[in-house]
Amino acid sequence: MTTREGDDNLPEKAPVPDPGLPDHTWRPTDVDEAAERRAERQIATLFGLSALCAVLFVVSYVTLDIGEVTTTFGGLGASNLALGLSLAGSLLFLGIGIIHWARKLMADHEIVEMRHPARSSDEDRTETVAALNLGIHESGIGRRPLVRNSLLGALGLLALPVPVVLLRDLGPLPGDSLEKTIWAEGMRVVRDVTGTPIRPAELQVGDLVNAEPAALFETDDEGEPLIEGVQLQVEKSKGAVIVVRIEPEEITPGEGREDWGVDGILCYSKICTHVGCPISLYERTTHHVLCPCHQSTFDLADAARVVFGPAARPLPQLALAVDSEGYLVAQADFDEPVGPSYWERDSRCASTPARWRRATPPPRPRRRSRVPPVPLPPGPTTGWAWPRRARSSCARSSPTTGRSCSVRSRCGASSSCCSPAPS
Amino acid sequence: MLGEIALWSFVVLLLTGTFLTLWFRPSMAEVVYMGSYDQFRGLHMSEAYASSLDISFDVRGGLLMRQMHHWSAMLFIAAMMVHMMRVYFTGAFRKPRELNWVIGALLLLLGTLEGFTGYSLPDDLLSGTGVRAADGFLKSQPVVGTYMSFFLFGGEFPGDSIIPRLYTVHVLLIPGVLLALIAAHMLLLVYHKHTQWPGPGRTEQNVVGYPLLPVYAAKAGGFFFIVFGVTAAMGALLAINPVWKYGPYDPSKVTAGSQPDWYMGWPDGALRIMPGWESNLGPFTLSWNVLLPIIVLPVLMFTIVLLLPFIEAWITGDKRDHHLLQRPRNAPTRTAIFVALMTFYGLMWAAGGNDILATQLHLSINQITYFMRAAVFVGPVIAFFITRRWCISLQRSDNEKLLHGYETGIIMRSTEGGYAERHLPISESRAFALTSRDPDEPYSSDRGTDDNGVVARGSRIARVRAGLSSKWYENDVAAPTRAELEEGHHHAEHEHELQAGLDHPADGHQFDGHHTVEEGPLRDDH
Amino acid sequence: MRFLNRSAGRLSRHRRGPLAGLLVLMLGLLLTGGLYTAFSPVQASDSASNEELVAEGRELFLTNCAFCHGQSGEGVRTIDGNQLGPSLIGVGAAAVDFQVNTGRMPLMQPGQQAPRKAPTFSEEETAAMAAYVASLGPGPAVPDPSDYSLEGMSDEERQEAIVRGGQIFLTNCTACHNFTGGGGAMPRGGYAPAILGVDPKYVYEAMLTGPQSMPNFSNGNLTPDAKRDVIAYLESIEENPDYGGFGMGGLGPVSEGLFAWVVGIGGLVGFCVWIAAHTTRSTKDKVTA
């Protein structure tokens, strides 16, 4: 074992001998009276400027307005600028002055101190170890297993369960609250902020409406909102939706979701399935929606399957219908939990709602499927084309796992999971 | 000095933070805003956000203090990182300072958490989006995820408890631990005494410097005012975190360019480039796409950083005290490892800003993401090898200087017509500083099989250790020995003498110390 | 007599030099033309009838736009079914006014995004093309300034409009365009452009017509009042001073981090270098008193 111990800087090994500390040389301020006086004046000036800036600080505080009428200076808020610069000046001049003093005028000699080894001396070590051992021996903890084990048990119970249990009331248990939202059958879809309900005819192809459930805008007889404050935020964090209108020919509805749209008007949850940021970066031409947080991209014309990014599941879709007055309403609550995944989120067939189940597994879709182009009115076309970007994902979501099919996953392959609906 | 930036920034944080606590209300109760920012007059918002607006617009100096607090938080963490890099590259973490390194790593971690809790307090749209993402991270934890989320938020997201709880953590719990750890860090520094660069008069047994009083106290105290002043200047001139432009947090609103503060940028980058992997285990969901980048990776990285001194000590088998710093070039493998880690960090950091990169540099975020997915694995490897070779080249160049002197810039033409540059020997103090290095001694184990053919226990690990150790020191260029130096000097002199055909010292060798200076001019007279 | 002395004659001889007549003629022409221009009634092209405008627009369209948008604005598809230029039937005058007056159209080269650039056509030419495209099919018209101005509103109503506009802006617009309207990234190299300092008319038209990849915010989606409120909010935040100092681009934490490192750490490291540097040394020796 050649671990090295102890001091290693032996003179015979060093190729160049230590020339020793260099001789001390004086600074101009040490040898020249005029330079010394000049340095003193410089330092005093710096401290004087610092004092001046402090005074300016007080003056700015008192004279410059903020609030209803904000004094401005060059397009910037004057109070912040003046207070900040004067404070900065006061501090910087002070600091520079002190350091200038240290560099120019304070005593300039370097000193040498010997180090001591960090390791305690052998004597100290043996003494300490001996004392420790004696104490342990005399306590008898080694010889009395009953005492020791009962102590450990008592400490363990005190240290772990007691504090943990005290924290139980930090919050309620999740229950099934993550699986439900405020959406219900017949609830109108209303525009966010204004709260007005939506008629299908009002929307054009390419429109994107940021919408909420109507319950969030209901008021009581006195005009006070029924849901407000924290409750409102909680419901918004699950119930916010986006409504888009797409050309019906371009839509490939999810399995069993053919009647979930109204004339090409589709409604999806606004909450990203990755970690829950709201999404509304809608690219009208590709009908992709992008999440600004981590760039998960979903194809809204294709049951919101994931086309890029770290999200693993498509956006939940809200089934739409039209009520008797012609306004858009929900057919029911979402058929799966909204928002980020969590451990208990069950996506097996047996607990998946009926809409998702199929009697027979679907045929394996072609790997490269494309939405067929809109038929053109007759007219000239060019004889050349832009290079086509091939889509490399299935056009569907897996009915067994509910997640989007990437090139690597196999759609409908795990048919053993899918059993016919018992009802 | 870099650690001092962190230390003084912490003091600035305490001072400005105390100011803010006098006006900030850590409550999510809904109030109607009636302050002077017209664009939100009459809106419902949380008290926390309303009080942040009040501090910004209705308290004189409030906006300045808010901005100084935020800038000094950024400087605090940046300074800790730069300080950590310096300590690592110069080998100052070696025995007996490993514990100080551990404390420093904990300080970095706590500082990051402190910053996160701090900028989430105003409950604005940007930081609220970050808190929403944090909720998503918690929920993705296996088994206990939803419980952790519900307990932290006091129910469903966003609840009404998160801001007050973050406030307690930010104002009491973490600062308390930070203060204790900083005190321990300083105490160890005083006990061990500061490290120093090798140089004339400086050995492993002593420490040379100015006395604490008055010079160092003055310099450190003055630097405190400078750090404070620079922070004030930044708070005056550069607007940071304009919460009034983001608006109060609303779970259905978001802004483009949603990033956490820079020190959380690298896990965000990991999250962005992660592919969307999720497994279903029966009735349970395991979100690899969130777990791996935001839980597993940071814990792994932090653990690696924490254990770096111990890993190096194990590989090199070096148990000596070290008080002299090493130039990074003299420890090529160590330097290369850290540069590789920095490359990994930097690429993740850049990935965290991929949408800003896309808009500013006219690129596609999709392409940036694909590039980063490969680059974070390939980049560090390339950086490792390049850095290692670079260090070794620098060591060779140092040795050139030692053996052949430095280039004077005086070009001489020989009688045959060839050009040569005169070299002068470097000064003795420089030579001493360059050669004041421990020789590299790779760990080798003399365990193996004994005479009876019995393999010693633990010899497999010892062999691995020896192998790693020899790889660690592979290709390192040792400082020349005394004999080599003498030979080099004589050789140089001899060569010149041959070329000149003279019996007095060759041009440029008058000041070698071997001859008196009167014997010849510095330059030939013709 | 004075008039007939030699100097006077010499002078008038110069006046009657060979070029004098030409100069007088030029002066006369300039004077006539200038006076006519100054005092004649304005012969504006907007006094031309709508048919003339549409015809002029059609001419411009055929020479500049038909290559991508088809001879009758019906759009052009490539053999593979990709779109070269979309159909302009039903996009309305507002779309043309937006695209052409901001210079986005005509597109200089095909790509992910039509960037804003210096407009190629004058206002009159654009109006003509807009009239032509409007004639192809009914679509949104160019908005009148009264559509998006707050004139005639009391201070309180104005205040409410701005607050409401802010909330609408934060709900619908900031996701793509960022919290200051500074713009944001979209997939595959596209981007939502900055809307700071953009003429309110173009903001209105962009919301109405949904240019390129931007979704529509038709009047059934965001009512004209809502659009007015959004524009009022944008104008109000443009008028606001930079309360805290320079905005560093309004891009959020990324630019803040950059400045923290470069300005903050850079500056402080600079100070460190100064503090730790060796001070000047003198060759003199101290005289012991």
mmCIF file with all atom_site columns, N, CA and C in Angstrom, chain B residues 353-369 371-372, chain C residues 112 184-191:
data_model
loop_
_atom_site.group_PDB
_atom_site.id
_atom_site.type_symbol
_atom_site.label_atom_id
_atom_site.label_alt_id
_atom_site.label_comp_id
_atom_site.label_asym_id
_atom_site.label_entity_id
_atom_site.label_seq_id
_atom_site.pdbx_PDB_ins_code
_atom_site.Cartn_x
_atom_site.Cartn_y
_atom_site.Cartn_z
_atom_site.occupancy
_atom_site.B_iso_or_equiv
_atom_site.pdbx_formal_charge
_atom_site.auth_seq_id
_atom_site.auth_comp_id
_atom_site.auth_asym_id
_atom_site.auth_atom_id
_atom_site.pdbx_PDB_model_num
ATOM 1  N N  . GLY B 1 353 ? -33.589 27.460 -22.541 1.00 0.00 ? 353 GLY B N  1
ATOM 2  C CA . GLY B 1 353 ? -34.013 28.688 -23.205 1.00 0.00 ? 353 GLY B CA 1
ATOM 3  C C  . GLY B 1 353 ? -34.231 28.473 -24.686 1.00 0.00 ? 353 GLY B C  1
ATOM 4  N N  . ASN B 1 354 ? -34.642 27.270 -25.070 1.00 0.00 ? 354 ASN B N  1
ATOM 5  C CA . ASN B 1 354 ? -34.680 26.962 -26.495 1.00 0.00 ? 354 ASN B CA 1
ATOM 6  C C  . ASN B 1 354 ? -35.648 27.841 -27.266 1.00 0.00 ? 354 ASN B C  1
ATOM 7  N N  . ASP B 1 355 ? -36.730 28.301 -26.634 1.00 0.00 ? 355 ASP B N  1
ATOM 8  C CA . ASP B 1 355 ? -37.633 29.155 -27.397 1.00 0.00 ? 355 ASP B CA 1
ATOM 9  C C  . ASP B 1 355 ? -37.052 30.547 -27.581 1.00 0.00 ? 355 ASP B C  1
ATOM 10 N N  . ILE B 1 356 ? -36.305 31.051 -26.588 1.00 0.00 ? 356 ILE B N  1
ATOM 11 C CA . ILE B 1 356 ? -35.657 32.343 -26.762 1.00 0.00 ? 356 ILE B CA 1
ATOM 12 C C  . ILE B 1 356 ? -34.556 32.238 -27.814 1.00 0.00 ? 356 ILE B C  1
ATOM 13 N N  . LEU B 1 357 ? -33.809 31.122 -27.770 1.00 0.00 ? 357 LEU B N  1
ATOM 14 C CA . LEU B 1 357 ? -32.781 30.901 -28.795 1.00 0.00 ? 357 LEU B CA 1
ATOM 15 C C  . LEU B 1 357 ? -33.423 30.883 -30.171 1.00 0.00 ? 357 LEU B C  1
ATOM 16 N N  . ALA B 1 358 ? -34.591 30.245 -30.260 1.00 0.00 ? 358 ALA B N  1
ATOM 17 C CA . ALA B 1 358 ? -35.241 30.124 -31.561 1.00 0.00 ? 358 ALA B CA 1
ATOM 18 C C  . ALA B 1 358 ? -35.645 31.491 -32.097 1.00 0.00 ? 358 ALA B C  1
ATOM 19 N N  . THR B 1 359 ? -36.227 32.327 -31.253 1.00 0.00 ? 359 THR B N  1
ATOM 20 C CA . THR B 1 359 ? -36.669 33.617 -31.774 1.00 0.00 ? 359 THR B CA 1
ATOM 21 C C  . THR B 1 359 ? -35.498 34.550 -32.012 1.00 0.00 ? 359 THR B C  1
ATOM 22 N N  . GLN B 1 360 ? -34.483 34.511 -31.163 1.00 0.00 ? 360 GLN B N  1
ATOM 23 C CA . GLN B 1 360 ? -33.396 35.472 -31.325 1.00 0.00 ? 360 GLN B CA 1
ATOM 24 C C  . GLN B 1 360 ? -32.448 35.079 -32.440 1.00 0.00 ? 360 GLN B C  1
ATOM 25 N N  . LEU B 1 361 ? -32.242 33.784 -32.635 1.00 0.00 ? 361 LEU B N  1
ATOM 26 C CA . LEU B 1 361 ? -31.282 33.339 -33.644 1.00 0.00 ? 361 LEU B CA 1
ATOM 27 C C  . LEU B 1 361 ? -31.970 32.784 -34.881 1.00 0.00 ? 361 LEU B C  1
ATOM 28 N N  . HIS B 1 362 ? -33.266 32.933 -34.973 1.00 0.00 ? 362 HIS B N  1
ATOM 29 C CA . HIS B 1 362 ? -34.036 32.480 -36.141 1.00 0.00 ? 362 HIS B CA 1
ATOM 30 C C  . HIS B 1 362 ? -33.810 31.000 -36.428 1.00 0.00 ? 362 HIS B C  1
ATOM 31 N N  . LEU B 1 363 ? -34.021 30.203 -35.395 1.00 0.00 ? 363 LEU B N  1
ATOM 32 C CA . LEU B 1 363 ? -33.884 28.753 -35.548 1.00 0.00 ? 363 LEU B CA 1
ATOM 33 C C  . LEU B 1 363 ? -35.225 28.109 -35.252 1.00 0.00 ? 363 LEU B C  1
ATOM 34 N N  . SER B 1 364 ? -35.283 26.804 -35.435 1.00 0.00 ? 364 SER B N  1
ATOM 35 C CA . SER B 1 364 ? -36.516 26.083 -35.148 1.00 0.00 ? 364 SER B CA 1
ATOM 36 C C  . SER B 1 364 ? -36.385 25.409 -33.796 1.00 0.00 ? 364 SER B C  1
ATOM 37 N N  . ILE B 1 365 ? -37.369 25.584 -32.918 1.00 0.00 ? 365 ILE B N  1
ATOM 38 C CA . ILE B 1 365 ? -37.250 24.962 -31.594 1.00 0.00 ? 365 ILE B CA 1
ATOM 39 C C  . ILE B 1 365 ? -37.199 23.456 -31.708 1.00 0.00 ? 365 ILE B C  1
ATOM 40 N N  . ASN B 1 366 ? -37.861 22.902 -32.713 1.00 0.00 ? 366 ASN B N  1
ATOM 41 C CA . ASN B 1 366 ? -37.807 21.456 -32.861 1.00 0.00 ? 366 ASN B CA 1
ATOM 42 C C  . ASN B 1 366 ? -36.389 21.001 -33.139 1.00 0.00 ? 366 ASN B C  1
ATOM 43 N N  . GLN B 1 367 ? -35.716 21.710 -34.038 1.00 0.00 ? 367 GLN B N  1
ATOM 44 C CA . GLN B 1 367 ? -34.341 21.315 -34.371 1.00 0.00 ? 367 GLN B CA 1
ATOM 45 C C  . GLN B 1 367 ? -33.411 21.520 -33.185 1.00 0.00 ? 367 GLN B C  1
ATOM 46 N N  . ILE B 1 368 ? -33.616 22.601 -32.454 1.00 0.00 ? 368 ILE B N  1
ATOM 47 C CA . ILE B 1 368 ? -32.780 22.818 -31.273 1.00 0.00 ? 368 ILE B CA 1
ATOM 48 C C  . ILE B 1 368 ? -32.949 21.660 -30.305 1.00 0.00 ? 368 ILE B C  1
ATOM 49 N N  . THR B 1 369 ? -34.194 21.246 -30.105 1.00 0.00 ? 369 THR B N  1
ATOM 50 C CA . THR B 1 369 ? -34.449 20.142 -29.171 1.00 0.00 ? 369 THR B CA 1
ATOM 51 C C  . THR B 1 369 ? -33.783 18.858 -29.635 1.00 0.00 ? 369 THR B C  1
ATOM 52 N N  . PHE B 1 371 ? -31.211 18.557 -31.549 1.00 0.00 ? 371 PHE B N  1
ATOM 53 C CA . PHE B 1 371 ? -29.762 18.730 -31.419 1.00 0.00 ? 371 PHE B CA 1
ATOM 54 C C  . PHE B 1 371 ? -29.330 18.511 -29.981 1.00 0.00 ? 371 PHE B C  1
ATOM 55 N N  . MET B 1 372 ? -30.064 19.121 -29.055 1.00 0.00 ? 372 MET B N  1
ATOM 56 C CA . MET B 1 372 ? -29.682 19.026 -27.655 1.00 0.00 ? 372 MET B CA 1
ATOM 57 C C  . MET B 1 372 ? -29.785 17.596 -27.144 1.00 0.00 ? 372 MET B C  1
ATOM 58 N N  . GLN C 2 112 ? -40.820 29.385 -43.468 1.00 0.00 ? 112 GLN C N  1
ATOM 59 C CA . GLN C 2 112 ? -41.732 29.054 -42.384 1.00 0.00 ? 112 GLN C CA 1
ATOM 60 C C  . GLN C 2 112 ? -42.616 30.247 -42.032 1.00 0.00 ? 112 GLN C C  1
ATOM 61 N N  . GLY C 2 184 ? -42.833 35.498 -29.505 1.00 0.00 ? 184 GLY C N  1
ATOM 62 C CA . GLY C 2 184 ? -42.489 34.194 -28.959 1.00 0.00 ? 184 GLY C CA 1
ATOM 63 C C  . GLY C 2 184 ? -42.262 33.180 -30.053 1.00 0.00 ? 184 GLY C C  1
ATOM 64 N N  . ALA C 2 185 ? -41.756 32.022 -29.658 1.00 0.00 ? 185 ALA C N  1
ATOM 65 C CA . ALA C 2 185 ? -41.406 30.980 -30.622 1.00 0.00 ? 185 ALA C CA 1
ATOM 66 C C  . ALA C 2 185 ? -42.599 30.095 -30.920 1.00 0.00 ? 185 ALA C C  1
ATOM 67 N N  . MET C 2 186 ? -42.710 29.655 -32.180 1.00 0.00 ? 186 MET C N  1
ATOM 68 C CA . MET C 2 186 ? -43.707 28.683 -32.585 1.00 0.00 ? 186 MET C CA 1
ATOM 69 C C  . MET C 2 186 ? -42.953 27.524 -33.223 1.00 0.00 ? 186 MET C C  1
ATOM 70 N N  . PRO C 2 187 ? -43.657 26.396 -33.493 1.00 0.00 ? 187 PRO C N  1
ATOM 71 C CA . PRO C 2 187 ? -42.909 25.229 -33.980 1.00 0.00 ? 187 PRO C CA 1
ATOM 72 C C  . PRO C 2 187 ? -42.210 25.469 -35.308 1.00 0.00 ? 187 PRO C C  1
ATOM 73 N N  . ARG C 2 188 ? -41.179 24.706 -35.516 1.00 0.00 ? 188 ARG C N  1
ATOM 74 C CA . ARG C 2 188 ? -40.488 24.606 -36.800 1.00 0.00 ? 188 ARG C CA 1
ATOM 75 C C  . ARG C 2 188 ? -40.046 25.957 -37.353 1.00 0.00 ? 188 ARG C C  1
ATOM 76 N N  . GLY C 2 189 ? -39.509 26.789 -36.490 1.00 0.00 ? 189 GLY C N  1
ATOM 77 C CA . GLY C 2 189 ? -38.913 28.026 -36.978 1.00 0.00 ? 189 GLY C CA 1
ATOM 78 C C  . GLY C 2 189 ? -39.882 29.171 -37.118 1.00 0.00 ? 189 GLY C C  1
ATOM 79 N N  . GLY C 2 190 ? -41.168 28.926 -36.888 1.00 0.00 ? 190 GLY C N  1
ATOM 80 C CA . GLY C 2 190 ? -42.104 30.039 -36.927 1.00 0.00 ? 190 GLY C CA 1
ATOM 81 C C  . GLY C 2 190 ? -42.002 30.854 -35.653 1.00 0.00 ? 190 GLY C C  1
ATOM 82 N N  . TYR C 2 191 ? -42.617 32.003 -35.664 1.00 0.00 ? 191 TYR C N  1
ATOM 83 C CA . TYR C 2 191 ? -42.604 32.812 -34.454 1.00 0.00 ? 191 TYR C CA 1
ATOM 84 C C  . TYR C 2 191 ? -43.809 33.733 -34.468 1.00 0.00 ? 191 TYR C C  1
#
